[in-house]
Tab-separated table of C-alpha atoms and ligand atoms in Angstrom:
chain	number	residue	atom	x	y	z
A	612	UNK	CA	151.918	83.935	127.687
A	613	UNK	CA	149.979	84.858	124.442
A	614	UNK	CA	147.421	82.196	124.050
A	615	UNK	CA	146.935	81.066	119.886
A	616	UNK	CA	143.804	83.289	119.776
A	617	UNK	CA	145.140	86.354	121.103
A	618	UNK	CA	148.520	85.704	118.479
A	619	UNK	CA	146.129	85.602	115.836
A	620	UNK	CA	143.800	88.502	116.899
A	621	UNK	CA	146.926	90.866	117.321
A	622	UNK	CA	148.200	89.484	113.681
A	623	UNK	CA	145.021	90.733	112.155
A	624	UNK	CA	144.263	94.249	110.445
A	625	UNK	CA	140.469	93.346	109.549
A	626	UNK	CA	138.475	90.727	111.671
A	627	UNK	CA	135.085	89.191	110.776
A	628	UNK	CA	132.984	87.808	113.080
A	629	UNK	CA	130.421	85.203	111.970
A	630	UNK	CA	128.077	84.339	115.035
A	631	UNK	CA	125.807	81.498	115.175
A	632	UNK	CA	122.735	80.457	118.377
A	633	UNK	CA	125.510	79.455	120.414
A	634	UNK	CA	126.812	83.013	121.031
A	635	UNK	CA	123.488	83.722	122.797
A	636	UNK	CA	122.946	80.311	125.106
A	637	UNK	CA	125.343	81.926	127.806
A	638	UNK	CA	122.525	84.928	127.338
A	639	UNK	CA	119.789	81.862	128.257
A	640	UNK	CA	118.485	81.610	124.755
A	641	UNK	CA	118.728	78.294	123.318
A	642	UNK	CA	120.174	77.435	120.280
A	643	UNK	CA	118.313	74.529	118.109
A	644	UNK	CA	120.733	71.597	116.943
A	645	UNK	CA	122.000	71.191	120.910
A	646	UNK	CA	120.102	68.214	122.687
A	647	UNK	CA	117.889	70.761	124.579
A	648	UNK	CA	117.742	73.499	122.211
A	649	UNK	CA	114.419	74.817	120.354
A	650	UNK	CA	113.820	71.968	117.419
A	651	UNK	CA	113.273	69.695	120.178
A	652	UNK	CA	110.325	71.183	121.179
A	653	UNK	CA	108.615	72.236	118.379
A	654	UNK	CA	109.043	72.311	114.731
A	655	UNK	CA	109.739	75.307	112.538
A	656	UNK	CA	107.385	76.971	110.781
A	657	UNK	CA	108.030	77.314	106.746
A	658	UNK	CA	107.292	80.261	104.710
A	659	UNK	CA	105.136	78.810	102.396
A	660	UNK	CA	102.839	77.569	104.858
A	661	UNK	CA	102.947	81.396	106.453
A	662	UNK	CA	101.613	82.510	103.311
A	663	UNK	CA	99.408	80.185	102.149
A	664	UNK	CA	97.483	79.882	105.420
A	665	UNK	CA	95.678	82.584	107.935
A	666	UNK	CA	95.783	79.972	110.658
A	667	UNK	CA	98.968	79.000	110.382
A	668	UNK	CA	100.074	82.437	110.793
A	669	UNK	CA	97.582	83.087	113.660
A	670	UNK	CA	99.401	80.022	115.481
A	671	UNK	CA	103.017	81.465	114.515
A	672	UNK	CA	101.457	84.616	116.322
A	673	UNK	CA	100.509	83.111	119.285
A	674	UNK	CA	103.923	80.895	119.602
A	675	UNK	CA	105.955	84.106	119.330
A	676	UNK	CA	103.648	86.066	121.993
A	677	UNK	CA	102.721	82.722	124.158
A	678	UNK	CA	104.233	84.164	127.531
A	679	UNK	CA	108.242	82.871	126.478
A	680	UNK	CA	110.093	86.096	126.790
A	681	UNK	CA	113.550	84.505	126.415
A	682	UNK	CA	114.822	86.171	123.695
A	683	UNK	CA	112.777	89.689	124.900
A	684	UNK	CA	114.587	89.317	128.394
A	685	UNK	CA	117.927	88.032	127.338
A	686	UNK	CA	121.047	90.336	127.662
A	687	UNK	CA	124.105	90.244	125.639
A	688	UNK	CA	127.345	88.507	127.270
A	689	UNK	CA	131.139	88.650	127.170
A	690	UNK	CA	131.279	86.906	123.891
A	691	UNK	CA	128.895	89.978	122.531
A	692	UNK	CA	131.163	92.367	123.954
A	693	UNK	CA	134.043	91.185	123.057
A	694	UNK	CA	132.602	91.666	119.351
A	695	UNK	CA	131.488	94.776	119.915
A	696	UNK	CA	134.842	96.004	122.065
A	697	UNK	CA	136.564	94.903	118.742
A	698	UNK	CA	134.336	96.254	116.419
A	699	UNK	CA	133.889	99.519	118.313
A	700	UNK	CA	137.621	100.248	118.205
A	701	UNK	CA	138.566	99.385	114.600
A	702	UNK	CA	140.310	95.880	114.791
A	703	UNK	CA	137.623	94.302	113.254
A	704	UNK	CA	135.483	95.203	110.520
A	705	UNK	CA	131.738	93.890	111.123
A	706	UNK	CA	129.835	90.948	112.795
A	707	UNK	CA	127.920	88.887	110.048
A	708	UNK	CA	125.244	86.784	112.200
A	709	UNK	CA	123.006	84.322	112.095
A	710	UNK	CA	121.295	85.404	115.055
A	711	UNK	CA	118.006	87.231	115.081
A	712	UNK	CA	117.935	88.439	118.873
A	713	UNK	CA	119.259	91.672	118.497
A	714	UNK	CA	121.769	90.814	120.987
A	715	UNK	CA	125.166	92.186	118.788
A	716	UNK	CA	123.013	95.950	118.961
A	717	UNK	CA	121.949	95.437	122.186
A	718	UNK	CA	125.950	95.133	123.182
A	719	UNK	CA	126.928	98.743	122.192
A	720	UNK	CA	127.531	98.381	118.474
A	721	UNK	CA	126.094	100.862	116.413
A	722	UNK	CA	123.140	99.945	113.755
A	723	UNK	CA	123.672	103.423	111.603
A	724	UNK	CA	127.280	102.061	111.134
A	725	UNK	CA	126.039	99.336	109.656
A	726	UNK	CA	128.330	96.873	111.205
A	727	UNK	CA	126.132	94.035	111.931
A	728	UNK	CA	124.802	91.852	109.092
A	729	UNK	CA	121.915	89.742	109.783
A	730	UNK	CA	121.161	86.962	107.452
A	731	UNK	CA	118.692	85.726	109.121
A	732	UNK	CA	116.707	88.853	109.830
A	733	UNK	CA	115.348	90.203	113.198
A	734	UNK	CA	112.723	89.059	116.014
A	735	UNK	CA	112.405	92.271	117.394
A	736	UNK	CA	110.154	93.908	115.185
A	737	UNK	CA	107.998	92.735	112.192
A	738	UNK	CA	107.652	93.835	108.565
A	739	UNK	CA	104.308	93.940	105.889
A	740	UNK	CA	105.943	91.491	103.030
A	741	UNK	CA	104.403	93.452	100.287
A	742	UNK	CA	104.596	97.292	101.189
A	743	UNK	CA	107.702	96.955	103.918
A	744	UNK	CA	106.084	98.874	106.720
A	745	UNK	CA	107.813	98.309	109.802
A	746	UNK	CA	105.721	97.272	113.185
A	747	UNK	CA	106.741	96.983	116.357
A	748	UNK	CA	106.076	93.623	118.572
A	749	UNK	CA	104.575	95.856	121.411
A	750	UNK	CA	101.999	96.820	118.896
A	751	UNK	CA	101.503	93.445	117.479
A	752	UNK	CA	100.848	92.149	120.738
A	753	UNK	CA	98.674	94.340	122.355
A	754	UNK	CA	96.506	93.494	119.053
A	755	UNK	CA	96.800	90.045	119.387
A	756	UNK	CA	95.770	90.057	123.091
A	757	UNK	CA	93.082	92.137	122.674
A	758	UNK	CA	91.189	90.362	119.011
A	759	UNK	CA	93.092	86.950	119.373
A	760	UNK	CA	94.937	88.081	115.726
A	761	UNK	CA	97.304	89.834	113.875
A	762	UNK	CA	95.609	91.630	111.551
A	763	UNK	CA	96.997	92.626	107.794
A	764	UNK	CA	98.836	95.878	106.950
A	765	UNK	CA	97.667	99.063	107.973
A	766	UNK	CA	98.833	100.761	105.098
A	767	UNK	CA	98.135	98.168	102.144
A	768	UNK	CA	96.367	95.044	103.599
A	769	UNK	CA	99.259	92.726	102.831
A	770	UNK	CA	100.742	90.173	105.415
A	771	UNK	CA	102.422	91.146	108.392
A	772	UNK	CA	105.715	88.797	109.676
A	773	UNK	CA	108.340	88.907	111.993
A	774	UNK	CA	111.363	90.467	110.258
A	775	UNK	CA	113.246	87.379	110.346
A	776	UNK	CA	113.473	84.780	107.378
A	777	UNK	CA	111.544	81.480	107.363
A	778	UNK	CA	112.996	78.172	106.281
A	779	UNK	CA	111.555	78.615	102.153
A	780	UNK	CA	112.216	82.437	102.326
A	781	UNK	CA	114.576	83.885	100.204
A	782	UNK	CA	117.826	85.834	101.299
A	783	UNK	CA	118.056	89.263	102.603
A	784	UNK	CA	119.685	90.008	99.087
A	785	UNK	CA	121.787	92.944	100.255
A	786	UNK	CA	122.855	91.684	103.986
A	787	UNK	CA	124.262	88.503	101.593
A	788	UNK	CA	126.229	91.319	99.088
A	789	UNK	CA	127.838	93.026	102.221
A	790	UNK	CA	128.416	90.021	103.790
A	791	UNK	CA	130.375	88.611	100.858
A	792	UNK	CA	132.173	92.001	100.297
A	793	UNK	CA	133.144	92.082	103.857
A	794	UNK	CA	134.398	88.083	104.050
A	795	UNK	CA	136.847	88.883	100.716
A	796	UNK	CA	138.107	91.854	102.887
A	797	UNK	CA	138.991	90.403	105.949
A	798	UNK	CA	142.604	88.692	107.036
A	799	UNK	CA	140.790	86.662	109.793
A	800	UNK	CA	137.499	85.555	110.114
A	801	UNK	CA	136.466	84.019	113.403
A	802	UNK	CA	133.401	81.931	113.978
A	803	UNK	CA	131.471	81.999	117.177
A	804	UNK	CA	128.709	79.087	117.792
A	805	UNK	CA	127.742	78.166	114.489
A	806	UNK	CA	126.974	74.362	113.779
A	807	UNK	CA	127.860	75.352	110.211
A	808	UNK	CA	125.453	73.868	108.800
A	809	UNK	CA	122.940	75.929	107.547
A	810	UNK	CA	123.658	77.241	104.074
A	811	UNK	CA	124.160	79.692	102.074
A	812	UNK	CA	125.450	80.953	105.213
A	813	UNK	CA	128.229	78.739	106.301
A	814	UNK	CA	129.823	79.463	102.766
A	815	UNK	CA	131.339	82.277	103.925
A	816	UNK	CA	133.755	80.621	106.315
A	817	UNK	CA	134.937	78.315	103.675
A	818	UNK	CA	135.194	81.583	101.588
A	819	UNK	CA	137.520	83.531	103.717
A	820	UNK	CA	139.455	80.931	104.181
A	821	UNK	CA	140.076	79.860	100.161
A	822	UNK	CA	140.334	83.651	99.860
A	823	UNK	CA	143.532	83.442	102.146
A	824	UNK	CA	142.236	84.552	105.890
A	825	UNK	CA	142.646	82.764	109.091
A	826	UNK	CA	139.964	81.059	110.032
A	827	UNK	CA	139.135	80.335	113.640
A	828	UNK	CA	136.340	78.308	115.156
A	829	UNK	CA	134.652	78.382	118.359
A	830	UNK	CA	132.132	76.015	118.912
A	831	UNK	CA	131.485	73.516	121.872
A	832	UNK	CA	130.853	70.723	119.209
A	833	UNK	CA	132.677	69.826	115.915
A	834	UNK	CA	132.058	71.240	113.140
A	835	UNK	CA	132.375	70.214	109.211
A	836	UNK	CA	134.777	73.076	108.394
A	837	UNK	CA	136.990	72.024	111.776
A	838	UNK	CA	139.713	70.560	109.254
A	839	UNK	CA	140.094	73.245	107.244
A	840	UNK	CA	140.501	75.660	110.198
A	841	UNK	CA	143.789	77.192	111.490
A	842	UNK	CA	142.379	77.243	114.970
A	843	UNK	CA	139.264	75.138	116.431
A	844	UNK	CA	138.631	75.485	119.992
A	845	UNK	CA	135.922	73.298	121.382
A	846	UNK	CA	135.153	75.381	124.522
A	847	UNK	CA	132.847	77.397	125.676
A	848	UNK	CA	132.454	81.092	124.115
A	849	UNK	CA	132.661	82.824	127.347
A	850	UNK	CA	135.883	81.517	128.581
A	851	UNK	CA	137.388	81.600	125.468
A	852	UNK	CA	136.997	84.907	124.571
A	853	UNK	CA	137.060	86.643	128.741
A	854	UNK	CA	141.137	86.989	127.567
A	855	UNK	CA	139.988	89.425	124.500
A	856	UNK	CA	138.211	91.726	127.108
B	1536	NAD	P1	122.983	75.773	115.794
B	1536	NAD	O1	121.950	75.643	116.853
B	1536	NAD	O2	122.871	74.922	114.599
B	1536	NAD	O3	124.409	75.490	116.421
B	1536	NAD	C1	124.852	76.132	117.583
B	1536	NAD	C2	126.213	75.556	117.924
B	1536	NAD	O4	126.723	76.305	119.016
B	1536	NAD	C3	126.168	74.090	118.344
B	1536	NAD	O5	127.104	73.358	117.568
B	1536	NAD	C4	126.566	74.123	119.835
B	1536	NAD	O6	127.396	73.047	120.190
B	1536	NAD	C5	127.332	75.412	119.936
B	1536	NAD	N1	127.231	76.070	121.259
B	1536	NAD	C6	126.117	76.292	121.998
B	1536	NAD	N2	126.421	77.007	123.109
B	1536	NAD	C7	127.769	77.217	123.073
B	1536	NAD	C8	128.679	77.880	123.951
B	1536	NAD	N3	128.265	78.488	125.060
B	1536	NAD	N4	129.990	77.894	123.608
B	1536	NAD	C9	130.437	77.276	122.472
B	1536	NAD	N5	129.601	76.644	121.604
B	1536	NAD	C10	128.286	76.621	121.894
B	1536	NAD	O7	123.071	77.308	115.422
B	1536	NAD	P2	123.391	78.043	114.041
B	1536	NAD	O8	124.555	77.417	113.374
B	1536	NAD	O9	123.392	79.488	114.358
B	1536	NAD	O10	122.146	77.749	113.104
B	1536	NAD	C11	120.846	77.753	113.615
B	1536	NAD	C12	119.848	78.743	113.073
B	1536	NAD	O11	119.074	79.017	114.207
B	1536	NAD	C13	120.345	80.060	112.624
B	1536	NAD	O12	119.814	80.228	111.375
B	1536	NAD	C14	119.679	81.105	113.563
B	1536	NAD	O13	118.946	82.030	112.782
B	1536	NAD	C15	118.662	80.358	114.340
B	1536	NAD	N6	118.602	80.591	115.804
B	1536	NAD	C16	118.931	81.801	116.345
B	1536	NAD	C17	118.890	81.987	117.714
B	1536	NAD	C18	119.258	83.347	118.249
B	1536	NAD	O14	119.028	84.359	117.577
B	1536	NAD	N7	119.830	83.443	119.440
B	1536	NAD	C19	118.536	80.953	118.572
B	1536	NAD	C20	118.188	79.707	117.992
B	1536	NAD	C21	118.223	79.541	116.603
């Protein structure tokens, strides 16, 4: 027997996903609102403070290349490729994520086709805020181990930072655009580990949803858009989705 998900999913002409830190806690990366994940150990660093001072950015250095390789090591799991299964053959339409592991390429979906939307950027590599050069963490670290810093741009001196956005930064302005574009489009969006509460990004749930899509949500804990969903599974990703494959 069909279970509701599967109904819906084989209703639907254009799925959305929109994927949140607890997509990737099944890959061993955890997420930050659960009672062990990251803001319990240590506090977030905000983009002003970045800019404004050379230690704190030495210190956000040495955090990111302190010996943790969780996010490096981590590998993407049947919730990823389920997303990328049904992105890869058409039924749905692109992954907008909040995620900043790389894990949605890493599963097999490809990044020319633009078909994943980061909001929040990408820990993978790093970017000069002023000129946009792009540099990659192998670099960055080998620097950092050798002089004990991360020194300014190559190219035009400004300041080097991970490519993903701080709490104070402002919106990738274009990922938002597609994002929005692609949320009016779709007949059912489905969200995947998402506390939805960080905004502007959990608007785009409530969006679909007043634009007339299903909305679905998958999430181990409630959320504040449960009662406006037409589906809310409190499970785990894995086993929910294993039926997709
Ligand atoms: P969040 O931490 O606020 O919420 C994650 C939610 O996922 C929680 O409600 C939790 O109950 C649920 N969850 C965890 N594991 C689950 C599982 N296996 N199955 C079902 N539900 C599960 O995450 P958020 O809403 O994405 O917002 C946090 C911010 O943290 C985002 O901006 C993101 O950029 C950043 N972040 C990203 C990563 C990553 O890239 N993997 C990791 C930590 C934080």
């Amino acid at each position: 027997m069909q279970t509701a998900l599967e109904r819906l999913v084989a209703q639907s002409q254009r799925i959305v996903f929109f994927t949140g830190a607890g997509l990737s806690t099944e890959s061993g990366i955890p997420d930050f609102r659960s009672p062990s994940g990251l803001w319990t150990k240590m506090k977030p660093i905000q983009f002003q403070d970045f800019i404004a001072s050379e230690s704190t950015r030495q210190e956000s250095w040495k955090r990111r290349f302190s010996g943790d390789r969780t996010i490096q090591d981590a590998l993407p799991n049947v919730g990823h490729k389920v997303v990328a299964q049904l992105i890869n053959s058409g039924k749905a339409t692109s992954v907008i994520t909040q995620n900043i592991d790389n894990l949605h390429q890493d599963s097999g979906i490809e990044e020319s086709k633009l078909k994943v939307i980061e909001l929040h950027g990408n820990s993978t590599y790093a970017e000069c805020l002023n000129c946009q050069k792009r540099y990659e963490m192998a670099f960055l670290e080998e620097q950092f181990k050798a002089q004990g810093s991360v020194s300014d741009c190559l190219e035009c001196q400004g300041i080097i930072k991970s490519a993903t956005i701080s709490f104070g930064q402002s919106m990738p302005e274009e990922a938002m655009q597609r994002a929005q574009s692609e949320t009016l489009a779709c007949d059912l969006f489905i969200v995947l580990g998402s506390s939805l509460v960080v905004y502007p990004a959990a608007n785009f749930p409530e969006l679909a949803k007043r634009n007339g899509a299903s909305l679905v949500i998958v999430n181990r804990e409630e959320t504040p858009l449960d009662g406006i969903a037409d589906l809310v599974l409190h499970e785990e990703i894995g086993t929910c989705l294993s039926i997709l494959l």
